[in-house]
GROMACS .gro file of C-alpha atoms in nm:
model
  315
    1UNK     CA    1  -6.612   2.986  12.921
    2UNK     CA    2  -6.629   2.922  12.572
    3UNK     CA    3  -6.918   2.901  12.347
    4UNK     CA    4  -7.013   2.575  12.185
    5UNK     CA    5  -7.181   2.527  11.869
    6UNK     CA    6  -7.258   2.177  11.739
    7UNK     CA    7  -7.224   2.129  11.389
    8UNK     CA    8  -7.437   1.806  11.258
    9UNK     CA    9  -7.314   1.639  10.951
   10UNK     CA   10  -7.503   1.343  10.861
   11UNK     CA   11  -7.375   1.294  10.558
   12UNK     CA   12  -7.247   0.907  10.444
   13UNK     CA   13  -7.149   0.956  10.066
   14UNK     CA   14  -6.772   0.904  10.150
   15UNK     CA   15  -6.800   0.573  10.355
   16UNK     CA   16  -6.854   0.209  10.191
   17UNK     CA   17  -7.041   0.096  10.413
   18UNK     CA   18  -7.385   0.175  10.490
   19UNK     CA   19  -7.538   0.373  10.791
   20UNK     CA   20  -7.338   0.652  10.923
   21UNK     CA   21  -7.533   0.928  10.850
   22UNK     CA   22  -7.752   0.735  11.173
   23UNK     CA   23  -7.482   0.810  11.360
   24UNK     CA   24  -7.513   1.139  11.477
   25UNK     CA   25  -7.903   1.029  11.596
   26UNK     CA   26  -7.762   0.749  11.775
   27UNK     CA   27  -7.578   0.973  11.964
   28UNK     CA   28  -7.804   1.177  12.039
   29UNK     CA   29  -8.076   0.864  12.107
   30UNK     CA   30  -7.726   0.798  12.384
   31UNK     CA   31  -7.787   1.065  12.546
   32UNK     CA   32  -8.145   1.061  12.648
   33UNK     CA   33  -8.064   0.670  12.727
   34UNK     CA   34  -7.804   0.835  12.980
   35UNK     CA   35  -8.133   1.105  13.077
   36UNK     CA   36  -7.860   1.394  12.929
   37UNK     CA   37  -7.992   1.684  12.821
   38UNK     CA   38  -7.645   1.752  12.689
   39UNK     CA   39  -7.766   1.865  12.352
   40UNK     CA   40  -8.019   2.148  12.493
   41UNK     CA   41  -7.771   2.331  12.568
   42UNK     CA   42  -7.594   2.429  12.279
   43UNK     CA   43  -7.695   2.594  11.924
   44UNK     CA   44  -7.742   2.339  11.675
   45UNK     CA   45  -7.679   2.380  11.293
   46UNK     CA   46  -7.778   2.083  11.066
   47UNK     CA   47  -7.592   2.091  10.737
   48UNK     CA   48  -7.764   1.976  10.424
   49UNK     CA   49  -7.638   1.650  10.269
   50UNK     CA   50  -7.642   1.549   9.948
   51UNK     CA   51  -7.676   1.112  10.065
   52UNK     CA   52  -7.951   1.079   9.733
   53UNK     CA   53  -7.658   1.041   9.507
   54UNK     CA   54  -7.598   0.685   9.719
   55UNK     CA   55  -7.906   0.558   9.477
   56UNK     CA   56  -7.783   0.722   9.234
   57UNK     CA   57  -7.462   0.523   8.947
   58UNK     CA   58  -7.134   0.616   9.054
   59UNK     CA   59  -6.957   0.836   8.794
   60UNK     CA   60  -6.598   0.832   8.916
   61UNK     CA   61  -6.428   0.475   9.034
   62UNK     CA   62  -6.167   0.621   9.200
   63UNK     CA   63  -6.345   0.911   9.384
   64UNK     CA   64  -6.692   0.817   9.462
   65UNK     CA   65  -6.949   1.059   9.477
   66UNK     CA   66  -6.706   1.354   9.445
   67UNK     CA   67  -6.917   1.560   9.327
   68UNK     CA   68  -7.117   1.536   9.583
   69UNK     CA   69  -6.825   1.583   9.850
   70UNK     CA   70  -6.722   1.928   9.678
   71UNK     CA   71  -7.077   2.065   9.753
   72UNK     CA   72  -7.035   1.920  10.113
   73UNK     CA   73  -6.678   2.083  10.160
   74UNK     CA   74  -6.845   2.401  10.077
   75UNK     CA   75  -7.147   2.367  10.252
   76UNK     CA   76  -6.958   2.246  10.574
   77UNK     CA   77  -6.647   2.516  10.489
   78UNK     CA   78  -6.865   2.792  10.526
   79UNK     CA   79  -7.040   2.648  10.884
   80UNK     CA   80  -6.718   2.598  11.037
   81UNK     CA   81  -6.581   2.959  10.917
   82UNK     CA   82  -6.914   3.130  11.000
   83UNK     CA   83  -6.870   2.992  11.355
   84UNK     CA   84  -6.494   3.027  11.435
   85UNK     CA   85  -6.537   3.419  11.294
   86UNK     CA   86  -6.804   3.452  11.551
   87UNK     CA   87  -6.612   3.309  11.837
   88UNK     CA   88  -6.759   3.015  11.879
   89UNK     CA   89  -6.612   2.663  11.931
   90UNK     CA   90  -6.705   2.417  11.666
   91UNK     CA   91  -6.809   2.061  11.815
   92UNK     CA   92  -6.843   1.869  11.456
   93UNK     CA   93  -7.111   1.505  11.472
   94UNK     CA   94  -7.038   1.402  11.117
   95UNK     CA   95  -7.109   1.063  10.987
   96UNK     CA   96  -6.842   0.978  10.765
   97UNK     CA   97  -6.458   1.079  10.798
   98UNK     CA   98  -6.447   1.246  10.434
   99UNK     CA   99  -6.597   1.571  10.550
  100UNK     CA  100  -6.329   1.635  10.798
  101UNK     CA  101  -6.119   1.765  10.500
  102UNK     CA  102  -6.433   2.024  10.490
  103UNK     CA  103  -6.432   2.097  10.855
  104UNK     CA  104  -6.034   2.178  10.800
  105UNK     CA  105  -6.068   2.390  10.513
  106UNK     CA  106  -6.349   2.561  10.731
  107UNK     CA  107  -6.069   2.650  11.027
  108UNK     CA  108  -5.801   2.788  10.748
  109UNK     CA  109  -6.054   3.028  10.630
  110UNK     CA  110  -6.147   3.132  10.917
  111UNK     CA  111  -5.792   3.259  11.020
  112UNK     CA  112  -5.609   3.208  10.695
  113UNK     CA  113  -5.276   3.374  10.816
  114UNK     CA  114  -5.253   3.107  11.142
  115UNK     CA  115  -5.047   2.798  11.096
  116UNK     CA  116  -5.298   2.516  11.166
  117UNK     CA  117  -5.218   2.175  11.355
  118UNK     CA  118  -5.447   1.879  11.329
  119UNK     CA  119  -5.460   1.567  11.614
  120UNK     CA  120  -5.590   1.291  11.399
  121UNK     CA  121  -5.726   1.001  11.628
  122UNK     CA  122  -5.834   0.680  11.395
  123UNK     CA  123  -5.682   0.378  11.298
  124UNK     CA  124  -5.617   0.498  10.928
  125UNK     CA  125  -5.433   0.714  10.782
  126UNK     CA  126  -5.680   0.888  10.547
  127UNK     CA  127  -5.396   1.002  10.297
  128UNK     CA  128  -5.516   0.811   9.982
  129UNK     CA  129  -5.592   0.992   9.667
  130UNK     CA  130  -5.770   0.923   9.344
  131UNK     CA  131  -5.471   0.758   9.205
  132UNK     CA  132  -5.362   0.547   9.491
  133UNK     CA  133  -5.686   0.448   9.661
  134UNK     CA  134  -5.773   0.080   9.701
  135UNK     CA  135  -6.183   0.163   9.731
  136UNK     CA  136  -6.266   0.495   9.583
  137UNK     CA  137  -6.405   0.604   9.887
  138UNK     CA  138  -6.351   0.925  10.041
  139UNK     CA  139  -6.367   0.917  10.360
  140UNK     CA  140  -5.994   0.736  10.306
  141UNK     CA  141  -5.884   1.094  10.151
  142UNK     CA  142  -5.967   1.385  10.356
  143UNK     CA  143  -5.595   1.413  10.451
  144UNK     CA  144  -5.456   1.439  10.126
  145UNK     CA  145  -5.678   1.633  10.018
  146UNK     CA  146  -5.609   1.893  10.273
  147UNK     CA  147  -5.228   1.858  10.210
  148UNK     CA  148  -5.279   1.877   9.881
  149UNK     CA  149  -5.143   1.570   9.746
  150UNK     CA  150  -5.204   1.344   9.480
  151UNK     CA  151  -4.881   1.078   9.591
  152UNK     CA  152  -4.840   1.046   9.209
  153UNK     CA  153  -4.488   0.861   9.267
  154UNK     CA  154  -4.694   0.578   9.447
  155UNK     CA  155  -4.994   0.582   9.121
  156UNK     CA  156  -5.192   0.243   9.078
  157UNK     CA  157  -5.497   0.425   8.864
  158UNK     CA  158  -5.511   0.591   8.513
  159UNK     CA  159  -5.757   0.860   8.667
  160UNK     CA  160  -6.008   1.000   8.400
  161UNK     CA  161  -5.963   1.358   8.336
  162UNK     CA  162  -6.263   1.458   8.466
  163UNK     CA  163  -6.199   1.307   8.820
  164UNK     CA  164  -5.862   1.480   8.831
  165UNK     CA  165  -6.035   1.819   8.742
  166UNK     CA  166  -6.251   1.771   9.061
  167UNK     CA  167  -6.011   1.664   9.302
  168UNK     CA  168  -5.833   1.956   9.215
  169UNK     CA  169  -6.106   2.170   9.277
  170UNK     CA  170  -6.172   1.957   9.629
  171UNK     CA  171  -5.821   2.028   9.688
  172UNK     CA  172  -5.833   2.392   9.636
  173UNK     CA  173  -6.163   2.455   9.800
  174UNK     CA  174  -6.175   2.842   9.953
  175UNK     CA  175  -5.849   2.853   9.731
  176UNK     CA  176  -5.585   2.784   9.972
  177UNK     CA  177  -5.389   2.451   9.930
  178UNK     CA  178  -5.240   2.309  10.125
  179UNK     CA  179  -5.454   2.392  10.395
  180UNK     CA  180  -5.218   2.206  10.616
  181UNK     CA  181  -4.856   2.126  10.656
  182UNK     CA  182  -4.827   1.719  10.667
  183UNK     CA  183  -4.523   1.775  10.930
  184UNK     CA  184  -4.826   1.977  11.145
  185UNK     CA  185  -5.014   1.673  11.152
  186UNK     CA  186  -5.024   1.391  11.444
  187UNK     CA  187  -5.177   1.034  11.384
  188UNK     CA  188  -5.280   0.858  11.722
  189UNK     CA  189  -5.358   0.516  11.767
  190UNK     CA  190  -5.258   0.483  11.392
  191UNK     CA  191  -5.251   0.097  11.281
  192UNK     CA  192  -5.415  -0.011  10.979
  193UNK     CA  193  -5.291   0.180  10.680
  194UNK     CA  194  -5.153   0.119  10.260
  195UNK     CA  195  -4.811   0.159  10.166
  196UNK     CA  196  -4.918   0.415   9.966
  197UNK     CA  197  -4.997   0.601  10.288
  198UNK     CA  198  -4.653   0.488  10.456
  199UNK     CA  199  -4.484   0.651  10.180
  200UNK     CA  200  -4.639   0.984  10.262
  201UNK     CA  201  -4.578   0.967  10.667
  202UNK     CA  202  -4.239   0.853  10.577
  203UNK     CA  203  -4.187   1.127  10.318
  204UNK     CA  204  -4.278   1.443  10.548
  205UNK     CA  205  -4.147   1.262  10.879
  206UNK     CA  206  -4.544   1.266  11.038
  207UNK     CA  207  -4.558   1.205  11.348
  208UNK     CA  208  -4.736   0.876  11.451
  209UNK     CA  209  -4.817   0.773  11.811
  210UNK     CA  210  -4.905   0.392  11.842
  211UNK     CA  211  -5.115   0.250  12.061
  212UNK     CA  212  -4.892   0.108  12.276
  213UNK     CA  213  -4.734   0.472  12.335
  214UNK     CA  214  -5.043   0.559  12.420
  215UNK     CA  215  -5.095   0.280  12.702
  216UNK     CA  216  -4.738   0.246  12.803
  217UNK     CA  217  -4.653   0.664  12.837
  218UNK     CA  218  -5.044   0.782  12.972
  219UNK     CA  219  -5.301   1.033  12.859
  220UNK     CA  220  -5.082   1.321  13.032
  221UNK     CA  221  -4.738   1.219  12.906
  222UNK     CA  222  -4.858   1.185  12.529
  223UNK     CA  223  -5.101   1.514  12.549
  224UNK     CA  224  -4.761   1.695  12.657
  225UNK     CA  225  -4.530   1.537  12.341
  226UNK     CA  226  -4.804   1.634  12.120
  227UNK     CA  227  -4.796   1.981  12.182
  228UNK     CA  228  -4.439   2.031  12.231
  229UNK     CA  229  -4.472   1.840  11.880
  230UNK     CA  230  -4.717   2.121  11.747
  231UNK     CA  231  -4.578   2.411  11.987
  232UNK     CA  232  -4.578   2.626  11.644
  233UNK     CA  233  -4.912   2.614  11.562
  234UNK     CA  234  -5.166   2.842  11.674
  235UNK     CA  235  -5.439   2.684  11.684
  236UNK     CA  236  -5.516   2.293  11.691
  237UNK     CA  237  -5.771   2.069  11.522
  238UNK     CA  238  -5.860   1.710  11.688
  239UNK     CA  239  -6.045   1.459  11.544
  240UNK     CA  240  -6.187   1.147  11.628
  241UNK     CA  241  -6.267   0.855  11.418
  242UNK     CA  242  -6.423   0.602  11.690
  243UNK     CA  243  -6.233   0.311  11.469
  244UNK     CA  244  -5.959   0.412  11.674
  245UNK     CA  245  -6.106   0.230  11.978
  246UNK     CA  246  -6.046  -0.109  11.982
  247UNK     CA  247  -6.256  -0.367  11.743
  248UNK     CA  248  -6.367  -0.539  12.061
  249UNK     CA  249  -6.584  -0.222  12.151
  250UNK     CA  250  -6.564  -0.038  11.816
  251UNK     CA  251  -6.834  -0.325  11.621
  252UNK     CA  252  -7.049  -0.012  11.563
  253UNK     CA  253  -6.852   0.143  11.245
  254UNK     CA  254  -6.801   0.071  10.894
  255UNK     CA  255  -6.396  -0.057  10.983
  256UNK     CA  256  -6.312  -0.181  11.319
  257UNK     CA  257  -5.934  -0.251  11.372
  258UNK     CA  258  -5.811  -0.501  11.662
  259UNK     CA  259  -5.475  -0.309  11.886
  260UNK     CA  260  -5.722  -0.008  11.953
  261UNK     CA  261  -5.737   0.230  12.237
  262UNK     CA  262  -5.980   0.109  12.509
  263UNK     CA  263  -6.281   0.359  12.579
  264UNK     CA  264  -6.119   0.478  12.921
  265UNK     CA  265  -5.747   0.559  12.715
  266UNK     CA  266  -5.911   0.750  12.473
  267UNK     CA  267  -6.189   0.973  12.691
  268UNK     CA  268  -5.879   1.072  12.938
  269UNK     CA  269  -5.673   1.168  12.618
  270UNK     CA  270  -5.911   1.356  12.443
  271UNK     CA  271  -5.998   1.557  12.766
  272UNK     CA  272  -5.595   1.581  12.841
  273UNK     CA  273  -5.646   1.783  12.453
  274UNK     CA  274  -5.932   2.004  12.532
  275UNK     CA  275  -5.783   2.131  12.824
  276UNK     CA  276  -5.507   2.336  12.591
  277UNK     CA  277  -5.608   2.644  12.469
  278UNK     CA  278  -5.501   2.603  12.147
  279UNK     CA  279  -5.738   2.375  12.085
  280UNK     CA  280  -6.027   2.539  11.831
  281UNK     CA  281  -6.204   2.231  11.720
  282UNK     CA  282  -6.319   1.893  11.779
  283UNK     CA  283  -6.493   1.664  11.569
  284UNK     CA  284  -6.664   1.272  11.644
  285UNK     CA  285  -6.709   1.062  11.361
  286UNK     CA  286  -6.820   0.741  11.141
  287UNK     CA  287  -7.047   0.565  11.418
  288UNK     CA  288  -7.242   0.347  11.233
  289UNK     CA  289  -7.575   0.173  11.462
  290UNK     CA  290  -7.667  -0.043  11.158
  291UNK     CA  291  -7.329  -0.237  11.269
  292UNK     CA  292  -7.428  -0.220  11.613
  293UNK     CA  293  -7.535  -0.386  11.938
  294UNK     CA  294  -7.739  -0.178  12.185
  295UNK     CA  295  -7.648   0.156  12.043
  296UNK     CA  296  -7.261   0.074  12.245
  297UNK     CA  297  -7.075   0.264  11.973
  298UNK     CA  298  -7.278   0.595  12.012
  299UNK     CA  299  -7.297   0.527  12.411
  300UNK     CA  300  -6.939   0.565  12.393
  301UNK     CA  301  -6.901   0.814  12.155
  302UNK     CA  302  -7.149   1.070  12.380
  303UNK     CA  303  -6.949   0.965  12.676
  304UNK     CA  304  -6.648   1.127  12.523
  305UNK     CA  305  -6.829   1.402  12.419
  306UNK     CA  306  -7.001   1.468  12.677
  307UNK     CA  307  -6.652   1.482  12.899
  308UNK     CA  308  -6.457   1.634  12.654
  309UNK     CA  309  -6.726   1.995  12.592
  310UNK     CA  310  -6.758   1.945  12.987
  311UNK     CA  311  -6.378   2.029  13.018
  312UNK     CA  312  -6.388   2.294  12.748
  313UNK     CA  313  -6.628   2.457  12.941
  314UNK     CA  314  -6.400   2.465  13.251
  315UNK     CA  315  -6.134   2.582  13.085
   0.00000   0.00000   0.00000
């Protein structure tokens, strides 16, 4: 049986919209809805956020708030290290997606000799950088970052020299870059992305699973492809943006996309994941209630977790 760990991350400086550090609370305010006591069971850690620079001017256009992000790669680096080193599984709540670059970098130092493999389930493709992004914001960047790309072929923005000296050191954060191969990567339910972006899944022949695939092939069928895809990996990262549900149920975060997974695709897939023992991580993000109706996003969102530790546990 393994031994779970939750890791809340409530931070929001990454996202453009408002709200997601709420998210994780929703979740949890899910649960009791449900009468779970799901989260009594586990050891909690709360990781300090640095959300006061969102009153504060923004000092970099095309990375907003990096400065802030650094100090929550490290903060969040070390959690996720800390806990993998003392064999437990890290279940990441985070409120925007640009942190998952942290909880990555946290997984490489942890075993910095293992070849990593990340399931990335979200409607975008989160491989902007300072020089190619359309909004600044970095919660569309955690990829690159942990490739260690800038995509300076594709450049758009004369980035100040200051911003490029911090998204190197984001980049190089517990000084390994890349902390992940691009070809170990696998997008699901990708659909709403730049060209900027293409050029990079294009480049490195990612692997991207619409959809469609998804609905058309089953849970089992596209759990099996993805880790004959990643069979050389030892050990596997999945994470879940809940914008890759469909906008029709996704209203609760900052980007809904319409050709999502429906609720019911993505729980059986997710569990079809946890059930391989590769599998070291898994991380929920960018639920928003602000954007809400009735707390539906996070009702969902705990419904997945809640299946998804239950079959860790099993196995």
């Amino acid at each position: 049986m393994k031994n779970i760990k939750i890791i809340e991350v409530k931070s929001e400086i990454g996202a453009g919209t408002r709200g997601a550090s709420l998210g994780v609370d929703a979740i949890k305010i899910a649960a009791l809805d449900f009468m779970s006591n799901f989260f009594v069971h586990f050891p909690t850690e709360e990781i300090e956020t640095e959300n006061k620079l969102l009153f504060e001017p923004i000092e970099s256009p095309y990375a907003k708030r990096i400065k802030g992000t650094i100090n929550m790669y490290e903060r969040v680096s070390k959690s996720v290290c800390d806990t993998v080193k003392a064999n437990w599984f890290p279940v990441v709540l985070s409120g925007d997606h640009s942190t998952a670059g942290a909880t990555i970098a946290g997984l490489k130092l942890a075993r910095p000799k293992a070849k990593l493999g990340v399931i990335w389930i979200d409607a975008h493709a989160d491989l902007h950088t300072p020089f190619t992004t359309p909004s600044g914001n970095m919660h569309g960047m955690p990829l690159a970052a942990s490739i260690a790309e800038d995509n300076i072929e594709n450049k758009v923005h004369e980035v100040d020299d200051n911003t490029v000296k911090l998204w190197g050191a984001l980049k190089n954060i517990g000084k390994i870059a890349p902390k992940v191969l691009p070809e170990d990567i696998v997008f699901i339910s990708l659909r709403d992305y730049e060209k900027e972006e293409d050029h990079l899944i294009r480049k490195y022949g990612m692997k991207v699973i619409t959809t469609n695939e998804v609905r058309r092939k089953g849970a089992e069928a596209v759990a099996r492809s993805v880790f004959r895809y990643l069979h050389d990996c030892e050990y596997i990262y999945v994470s879940f943006d809940v914008d890759s549900l469909d906008a029709s149920i996704s209203r609760g975060t900052g980007t809904p996309v319409s050709n999502g997974l429906r609720e019911r695709e993505a729980e059986d897939l997710i569990s079809k994941f946890m059930q391989h023992r590769k599998i070291c991580c898994f991380e929920i993000t960018e639920v928003n209630p602000t954007l809400d109706r009735e707390n539906l996003m996070a009702e969902i969102a705990f419904n997945i977790l809640q299946r998804s530790v239950n079959v860790l546990m099993m196995n």
